[in-house]
Amino acid sequence: MLYNFLKYFIGFFMRIFYPYEVVNMPAIEDKAYILVANHKSNLDPLILSILFPRKIRWMAKKELFETPFIKHIMKGVDAISVDRDSGDAKSTLQAMRVIKGGEVLGIFPEGTRVKTVDYKAAKSGTVLLAARTGTDIIPVYIEGDYKLFRRRRYIFRETIPFAKQKLTEAEYDQKMEWIMETIYEGRQSIGDHSQ
C-alpha cells in the first residue's frame, strides 16, 4: 500500500521537480531479478522504484531503521535492513527469500553515495546472491546530478545472466568489479564475464 502511494502519488510530483529519461528499459519477465545501480543520492531508490515496472525490495543500511519515521517508511516498503560493518547473515537470508519468491531485489553495491568511482570498493554480496540462486542481474547507470528541474538519465545496461555456481572469494570480487564496470561504462566494454 505505502509502496504504491510513493510510486504513483509522490512519483507524480517527483517527475515534475526531478525530471528523468529512461534509456534501454529491458523486457521484464515475471521472475526474480537483482537490480543494481551506482549510488548518487538518497533519492536513488525512490526514483528507481517510480520508474521500474515492478516492485523493488531494497536492501538499505540499518541506520535508516533507527529513526522512527524513516523506520516506518522502510518497513512500509518492505526494505531489508543491512549492517554494512559486518557479515550480515540475517539480511542475506532475507534477500535470498525475496529472490526465491520471484521478486526484484534492489542493491547499491557501493554501499554509500559515491563521488569518486572505485570498482574495487563495491561489496561482492550481489554476486554471492546471484551465483547461489542463479538470478539475472539488471545493471542501471544513474547519470546526472539531482538538481531541481534538471533532467537526469537512468540507463539500463544489458541484463547479465547468472547460472547457479560455486565461486571463490577472488572470483566474487572479480565479477563484482566487472559488474561495476558494466554499470558505469556499458556491457560492451567488458564482454560477458558472468559465466
PDB file of C-alpha atoms in Angstrom:
ATOM      1  CA  MET A   1       0.000   0.000   0.000  1.00  0.00           C
ATOM      2  CA  LEU A   2       2.677   2.511   1.051  1.00  0.00           C
ATOM      3  CA  TYR A   3       4.895   1.411  -1.824  1.00  0.00           C
ATOM      4  CA  ASN A   4       2.168   2.163  -4.376  1.00  0.00           C
ATOM      5  CA  PHE A   5       1.457   5.512  -2.695  1.00  0.00           C
ATOM      6  CA  LEU A   6       5.103   6.519  -3.037  1.00  0.00           C
ATOM      7  CA  LYS A   7       5.335   5.162  -6.556  1.00  0.00           C
ATOM      8  CA  TYR A   8       2.275   6.847  -8.039  1.00  0.00           C
ATOM      9  CA  PHE A   9       1.314   9.812  -5.839  1.00  0.00           C
ATOM     10  CA  ILE A  10       4.758  11.016  -4.752  1.00  0.00           C
ATOM     11  CA  GLY A  11       6.059   9.904  -8.133  1.00  0.00           C
ATOM     12  CA  PHE A  12       3.771  12.378  -9.899  1.00  0.00           C
ATOM     13  CA  PHE A  13       5.429  15.302  -8.118  1.00  0.00           C
ATOM     14  CA  MET A  14       8.929  13.861  -8.342  1.00  0.00           C
ATOM     15  CA  ARG A  15       8.628  13.716 -12.134  1.00  0.00           C
ATOM     16  CA  ILE A  16       7.897  17.449 -12.129  1.00  0.00           C
ATOM     17  CA  PHE A  17      10.674  18.555  -9.774  1.00  0.00           C
ATOM     18  CA  TYR A  18      13.278  15.955 -10.782  1.00  0.00           C
ATOM     19  CA  PRO A  19      12.510  15.012 -14.399  1.00  0.00           C
ATOM     20  CA  TYR A  20      14.250  11.997 -15.854  1.00  0.00           C
ATOM     21  CA  GLU A  21      14.708   9.969 -19.005  1.00  0.00           C
ATOM     22  CA  VAL A  22      14.758   6.161 -19.049  1.00  0.00           C
ATOM     23  CA  VAL A  23      17.109   4.577 -21.578  1.00  0.00           C
ATOM     24  CA  ASN A  24      17.042   0.912 -22.715  1.00  0.00           C
ATOM     25  CA  MET A  25      14.486  -0.430 -20.225  1.00  0.00           C
ATOM     26  CA  PRO A  26      14.664  -4.215 -20.746  1.00  0.00           C
ATOM     27  CA  ALA A  27      11.671  -6.502 -21.218  1.00  0.00           C
ATOM     28  CA  ILE A  28      10.905  -7.515 -17.632  1.00  0.00           C
ATOM     29  CA  GLU A  29       9.668 -11.066 -17.119  1.00  0.00           C
ATOM     30  CA  ASP A  30       7.667 -12.380 -14.169  1.00  0.00           C
ATOM     31  CA  LYS A  31      10.676 -13.810 -12.345  1.00  0.00           C
ATOM     32  CA  ALA A  32      13.315 -12.788  -9.837  1.00  0.00           C
ATOM     33  CA  TYR A  33      15.969 -10.209 -10.689  1.00  0.00           C
ATOM     34  CA  ILE A  34      18.675  -8.359  -8.834  1.00  0.00           C
ATOM     35  CA  LEU A  35      18.676  -4.697  -9.841  1.00  0.00           C
ATOM     36  CA  VAL A  36      21.998  -2.947  -9.163  1.00  0.00           C
ATOM     37  CA  ALA A  37      22.935   0.694  -9.661  1.00  0.00           C
ATOM     38  CA  ASN A  38      25.551   3.271  -8.818  1.00  0.00           C
ATOM     39  CA  HIS A  39      24.619   5.441  -5.856  1.00  0.00           C
ATOM     40  CA  LYS A  40      24.469   9.237  -6.115  1.00  0.00           C
ATOM     41  CA  SER A  41      21.712  10.377  -3.755  1.00  0.00           C
ATOM     42  CA  ASN A  42      19.208   9.253  -1.135  1.00  0.00           C
ATOM     43  CA  LEU A  43      16.625   9.839  -3.872  1.00  0.00           C
ATOM     44  CA  ASP A  44      18.020   6.974  -5.973  1.00  0.00           C
ATOM     45  CA  PRO A  45      15.823   4.162  -4.577  1.00  0.00           C
ATOM     46  CA  LEU A  46      12.704   6.340  -4.720  1.00  0.00           C
ATOM     47  CA  ILE A  47      13.165   7.353  -8.362  1.00  0.00           C
ATOM     48  CA  LEU A  48      14.164   3.852  -9.456  1.00  0.00           C
ATOM     49  CA  SER A  49      11.072   2.467  -7.714  1.00  0.00           C
ATOM     50  CA  ILE A  50       8.921   5.038  -9.521  1.00  0.00           C
ATOM     51  CA  LEU A  51      10.263   4.279 -12.996  1.00  0.00           C
ATOM     52  CA  PHE A  52      10.655   0.482 -12.724  1.00  0.00           C
ATOM     53  CA  PRO A  53       7.553  -1.528 -13.732  1.00  0.00           C
ATOM     54  CA  ARG A  54       7.739  -3.971 -10.805  1.00  0.00           C
ATOM     55  CA  LYS A  55       8.092  -3.547  -7.054  1.00  0.00           C
ATOM     56  CA  ILE A  56      11.697  -3.433  -5.874  1.00  0.00           C
ATOM     57  CA  ARG A  57      12.647  -4.767  -2.430  1.00  0.00           C
ATOM     58  CA  TRP A  58      15.596  -2.571  -1.476  1.00  0.00           C
ATOM     59  CA  MET A  59      18.481  -3.517   0.758  1.00  0.00           C
ATOM     60  CA  ALA A  60      19.081  -0.457   2.961  1.00  0.00           C
ATOM     61  CA  LYS A  61      21.646   0.428   5.618  1.00  0.00           C
ATOM     62  CA  LYS A  62      20.469  -0.336   9.147  1.00  0.00           C
ATOM     63  CA  GLU A  63      20.987   3.299  10.192  1.00  0.00           C
ATOM     64  CA  LEU A  64      17.861   4.218   8.217  1.00  0.00           C
ATOM     65  CA  PHE A  65      15.835   1.999  10.545  1.00  0.00           C
ATOM     66  CA  GLU A  66      16.990   3.853  13.679  1.00  0.00           C
ATOM     67  CA  THR A  67      14.798   6.937  13.178  1.00  0.00           C
ATOM     68  CA  PRO A  68      11.130   6.109  13.966  1.00  0.00           C
ATOM     69  CA  PHE A  69       9.593   7.963  10.986  1.00  0.00           C
ATOM     70  CA  ILE A  70      12.104   6.629   8.444  1.00  0.00           C
ATOM     71  CA  LYS A  71      11.869   3.167  10.002  1.00  0.00           C
ATOM     72  CA  HIS A  72       8.101   3.239   9.423  1.00  0.00           C
ATOM     73  CA  ILE A  73       8.653   4.057   5.734  1.00  0.00           C
ATOM     74  CA  MET A  74      11.373   1.412   5.336  1.00  0.00           C
ATOM     75  CA  LYS A  75       9.135  -1.262   6.818  1.00  0.00           C
ATOM     76  CA  GLY A  76       6.177   0.012   4.788  1.00  0.00           C
ATOM     77  CA  VAL A  77       8.036  -0.552   1.513  1.00  0.00           C
ATOM     78  CA  ASP A  78       9.438  -3.913   2.709  1.00  0.00           C
ATOM     79  CA  ALA A  79      13.060  -2.779   2.693  1.00  0.00           C
ATOM     80  CA  ILE A  80      15.704  -5.115   4.135  1.00  0.00           C
ATOM     81  CA  SER A  81      17.961  -3.762   6.890  1.00  0.00           C
ATOM     82  CA  VAL A  82      21.691  -4.350   6.287  1.00  0.00           C
ATOM     83  CA  ASP A  83      24.591  -3.979   8.696  1.00  0.00           C
ATOM     84  CA  ARG A  84      27.358  -2.719   6.409  1.00  0.00           C
ATOM     85  CA  ASP A  85      30.072  -3.218   9.017  1.00  0.00           C
ATOM     86  CA  SER A  86      29.700  -6.964   9.452  1.00  0.00           C
ATOM     87  CA  GLY A  87      28.826 -10.108   7.548  1.00  0.00           C
ATOM     88  CA  ASP A  88      25.064  -9.737   7.948  1.00  0.00           C
ATOM     89  CA  ALA A  89      23.780 -13.307   7.596  1.00  0.00           C
ATOM     90  CA  LYS A  90      20.214 -12.333   8.527  1.00  0.00           C
ATOM     91  CA  SER A  91      19.878  -9.805   5.696  1.00  0.00           C
ATOM     92  CA  THR A  92      21.477 -12.263   3.250  1.00  0.00           C
ATOM     93  CA  LEU A  93      18.871 -14.894   4.146  1.00  0.00           C
ATOM     94  CA  GLN A  94      16.079 -12.319   3.773  1.00  0.00           C
ATOM     95  CA  ALA A  95      17.439 -11.308   0.368  1.00  0.00           C
ATOM     96  CA  MET A  96      17.560 -14.935  -0.759  1.00  0.00           C
ATOM     97  CA  ARG A  97      13.939 -15.417   0.321  1.00  0.00           C
ATOM     98  CA  VAL A  98      12.958 -12.372  -1.761  1.00  0.00           C
ATOM     99  CA  ILE A  99      14.733 -13.831  -4.791  1.00  0.00           C
ATOM    100  CA  LYS A 100      13.305 -17.314  -4.282  1.00  0.00           C
ATOM    101  CA  GLY A 101       9.860 -15.700  -4.058  1.00  0.00           C
ATOM    102  CA  GLY A 102      10.305 -14.367  -7.602  1.00  0.00           C
ATOM    103  CA  GLU A 103      10.619 -10.722  -6.536  1.00  0.00           C
ATOM    104  CA  VAL A 104      13.023  -7.966  -7.601  1.00  0.00           C
ATOM    105  CA  LEU A 105      15.824  -7.219  -5.138  1.00  0.00           C
ATOM    106  CA  GLY A 106      17.466  -3.779  -5.300  1.00  0.00           C
ATOM    107  CA  ILE A 107      21.090  -3.218  -4.259  1.00  0.00           C
ATOM    108  CA  PHE A 108      23.573  -0.348  -4.355  1.00  0.00           C
ATOM    109  CA  PRO A 109      26.812  -2.396  -4.284  1.00  0.00           C
ATOM    110  CA  GLU A 110      28.957   0.613  -3.405  1.00  0.00           C
ATOM    111  CA  GLY A 111      27.109   0.742  -0.084  1.00  0.00           C
ATOM    112  CA  THR A 112      27.103   4.520   0.139  1.00  0.00           C
ATOM    113  CA  ARG A 113      26.737   7.604  -2.031  1.00  0.00           C
ATOM    114  CA  VAL A 114      29.801   7.884  -4.248  1.00  0.00           C
ATOM    115  CA  LYS A 115      31.726  10.869  -5.537  1.00  0.00           C
ATOM    116  CA  THR A 116      34.936   9.087  -6.563  1.00  0.00           C
ATOM    117  CA  VAL A 117      34.383   5.882  -8.531  1.00  0.00           C
ATOM    118  CA  ASP A 118      36.341   2.814  -7.432  1.00  0.00           C
ATOM    119  CA  TYR A 119      35.183  -0.507  -8.879  1.00  0.00           C
ATOM    120  CA  LYS A 120      37.106  -2.422  -6.203  1.00  0.00           C
ATOM    121  CA  ALA A 121      35.172  -0.696  -3.399  1.00  0.00           C
ATOM    122  CA  ALA A 122      31.863  -2.375  -4.267  1.00  0.00           C
ATOM    123  CA  LYS A 123      30.688  -5.144  -1.955  1.00  0.00           C
ATOM    124  CA  SER A 124      30.589  -8.582  -3.593  1.00  0.00           C
ATOM    125  CA  GLY A 125      27.334  -9.664  -1.899  1.00  0.00           C
ATOM    126  CA  THR A 126      25.457  -9.029  -5.154  1.00  0.00           C
ATOM    127  CA  VAL A 127      27.488 -11.727  -6.912  1.00  0.00           C
ATOM    128  CA  LEU A 128      27.090 -14.104  -3.971  1.00  0.00           C
ATOM    129  CA  LEU A 129      23.285 -13.808  -4.185  1.00  0.00           C
ATOM    130  CA  ALA A 130      23.222 -14.116  -7.982  1.00  0.00           C
ATOM    131  CA  ALA A 131      25.552 -17.134  -8.048  1.00  0.00           C
ATOM    132  CA  ARG A 132      23.828 -19.014  -5.237  1.00  0.00           C
ATOM    133  CA  THR A 133      20.347 -18.545  -6.694  1.00  0.00           C
ATOM    134  CA  GLY A 134      21.022 -18.334 -10.442  1.00  0.00           C
ATOM    135  CA  THR A 135      19.399 -14.901 -10.667  1.00  0.00           C
ATOM    136  CA  ASP A 136      19.923 -12.458 -13.550  1.00  0.00           C
ATOM    137  CA  ILE A 137      21.316  -9.013 -12.745  1.00  0.00           C
ATOM    138  CA  ILE A 138      19.897  -5.791 -14.200  1.00  0.00           C
ATOM    139  CA  PRO A 139      22.585  -3.058 -14.113  1.00  0.00           C
ATOM    140  CA  VAL A 140      21.481   0.589 -14.124  1.00  0.00           C
ATOM    141  CA  TYR A 141      23.627   3.682 -14.510  1.00  0.00           C
ATOM    142  CA  ILE A 142      22.299   6.873 -12.915  1.00  0.00           C
ATOM    143  CA  GLU A 143      23.647   9.762 -14.961  1.00  0.00           C
ATOM    144  CA  GLY A 144      23.475  13.383 -13.838  1.00  0.00           C
ATOM    145  CA  ASP A 145      23.021  15.142 -10.515  1.00  0.00           C
ATOM    146  CA  TYR A 146      19.783  15.773  -8.653  1.00  0.00           C
ATOM    147  CA  LYS A 147      19.035  19.426  -9.322  1.00  0.00           C
ATOM    148  CA  LEU A 148      15.560  20.900  -9.411  1.00  0.00           C
ATOM    149  CA  PHE A 149      14.055  20.741 -12.914  1.00  0.00           C
ATOM    150  CA  ARG A 150      17.353  19.354 -14.293  1.00  0.00           C
ATOM    151  CA  ARG A 151      16.839  16.148 -16.273  1.00  0.00           C
ATOM    152  CA  ARG A 152      18.816  13.011 -15.420  1.00  0.00           C
ATOM    153  CA  ARG A 153      19.103   9.752 -17.307  1.00  0.00           C
ATOM    154  CA  TYR A 154      18.659   6.231 -15.972  1.00  0.00           C
ATOM    155  CA  ILE A 155      20.478   3.973 -18.396  1.00  0.00           C
ATOM    156  CA  PHE A 156      19.702   0.261 -18.246  1.00  0.00           C
ATOM    157  CA  ARG A 157      22.624  -1.871 -19.362  1.00  0.00           C
ATOM    158  CA  GLU A 158      22.190  -5.307 -20.901  1.00  0.00           C
ATOM    159  CA  THR A 159      20.890  -7.830 -18.371  1.00  0.00           C
ATOM    160  CA  ILE A 160      23.645 -10.134 -17.070  1.00  0.00           C
ATOM    161  CA  PRO A 161      22.583 -13.796 -16.878  1.00  0.00           C
ATOM    162  CA  PHE A 162      23.768 -15.845 -13.913  1.00  0.00           C
ATOM    163  CA  ALA A 163      23.638 -19.608 -13.544  1.00  0.00           C
ATOM    164  CA  LYS A 164      23.940 -21.288 -10.147  1.00  0.00           C
ATOM    165  CA  GLN A 165      27.637 -21.722  -9.484  1.00  0.00           C
ATOM    166  CA  LYS A 166      30.209 -22.004  -6.724  1.00  0.00           C
ATOM    167  CA  LEU A 167      32.854 -19.304  -6.721  1.00  0.00           C
ATOM    168  CA  THR A 168      35.958 -18.473  -4.759  1.00  0.00           C
ATOM    169  CA  GLU A 169      36.264 -15.224  -2.811  1.00  0.00           C
ATOM    170  CA  ALA A 170      38.586 -13.900  -5.513  1.00  0.00           C
ATOM    171  CA  GLU A 171      36.012 -14.739  -8.201  1.00  0.00           C
ATOM    172  CA  TYR A 172      33.252 -12.965  -6.245  1.00  0.00           C
ATOM    173  CA  ASP A 173      35.394  -9.838  -6.095  1.00  0.00           C
ATOM    174  CA  GLN A 174      36.446 -10.057  -9.743  1.00  0.00           C
ATOM    175  CA  LYS A 175      32.911 -10.476 -11.023  1.00  0.00           C
ATOM    176  CA  MET A 176      31.725  -7.600  -8.838  1.00  0.00           C
ATOM    177  CA  GLU A 177      34.344  -5.366 -10.427  1.00  0.00           C
ATOM    178  CA  TRP A 178      33.093  -6.405 -13.872  1.00  0.00           C
ATOM    179  CA  ILE A 179      29.514  -5.607 -12.874  1.00  0.00           C
ATOM    180  CA  MET A 180      30.528  -2.146 -11.644  1.00  0.00           C
ATOM    181  CA  GLU A 181      32.385  -1.577 -14.907  1.00  0.00           C
ATOM    182  CA  THR A 182      29.224  -2.621 -16.729  1.00  0.00           C
ATOM    183  CA  ILE A 183      27.152  -0.119 -14.734  1.00  0.00           C
ATOM    184  CA  TYR A 184      29.479   2.801 -15.358  1.00  0.00           C
ATOM    185  CA  GLU A 185      30.782   2.050 -18.849  1.00  0.00           C
ATOM    186  CA  GLY A 186      28.361  -0.339 -20.529  1.00  0.00           C
ATOM    187  CA  ARG A 187      28.493  -4.080 -21.096  1.00  0.00           C
ATOM    188  CA  GLN A 188      30.157  -3.857 -24.489  1.00  0.00           C
ATOM    189  CA  SER A 189      33.355  -2.723 -22.791  1.00  0.00           C
ATOM    190  CA  ILE A 190      33.780  -5.942 -20.826  1.00  0.00           C
ATOM    191  CA  GLY A 191      32.071  -8.726 -22.771  1.00  0.00           C
ATOM    192  CA  ASP A 192      30.213 -11.457 -20.909  1.00  0.00           C
ATOM    193  CA  HIS A 193      32.128 -12.175 -17.705  1.00  0.00           C
ATOM    194  CA  SER A 194      29.196 -13.642 -15.792  1.00  0.00           C
ATOM    195  CA  GLN A 195      29.570 -17.199 -16.981  1.00  0.00           C
TER     196      GLN A 195
END
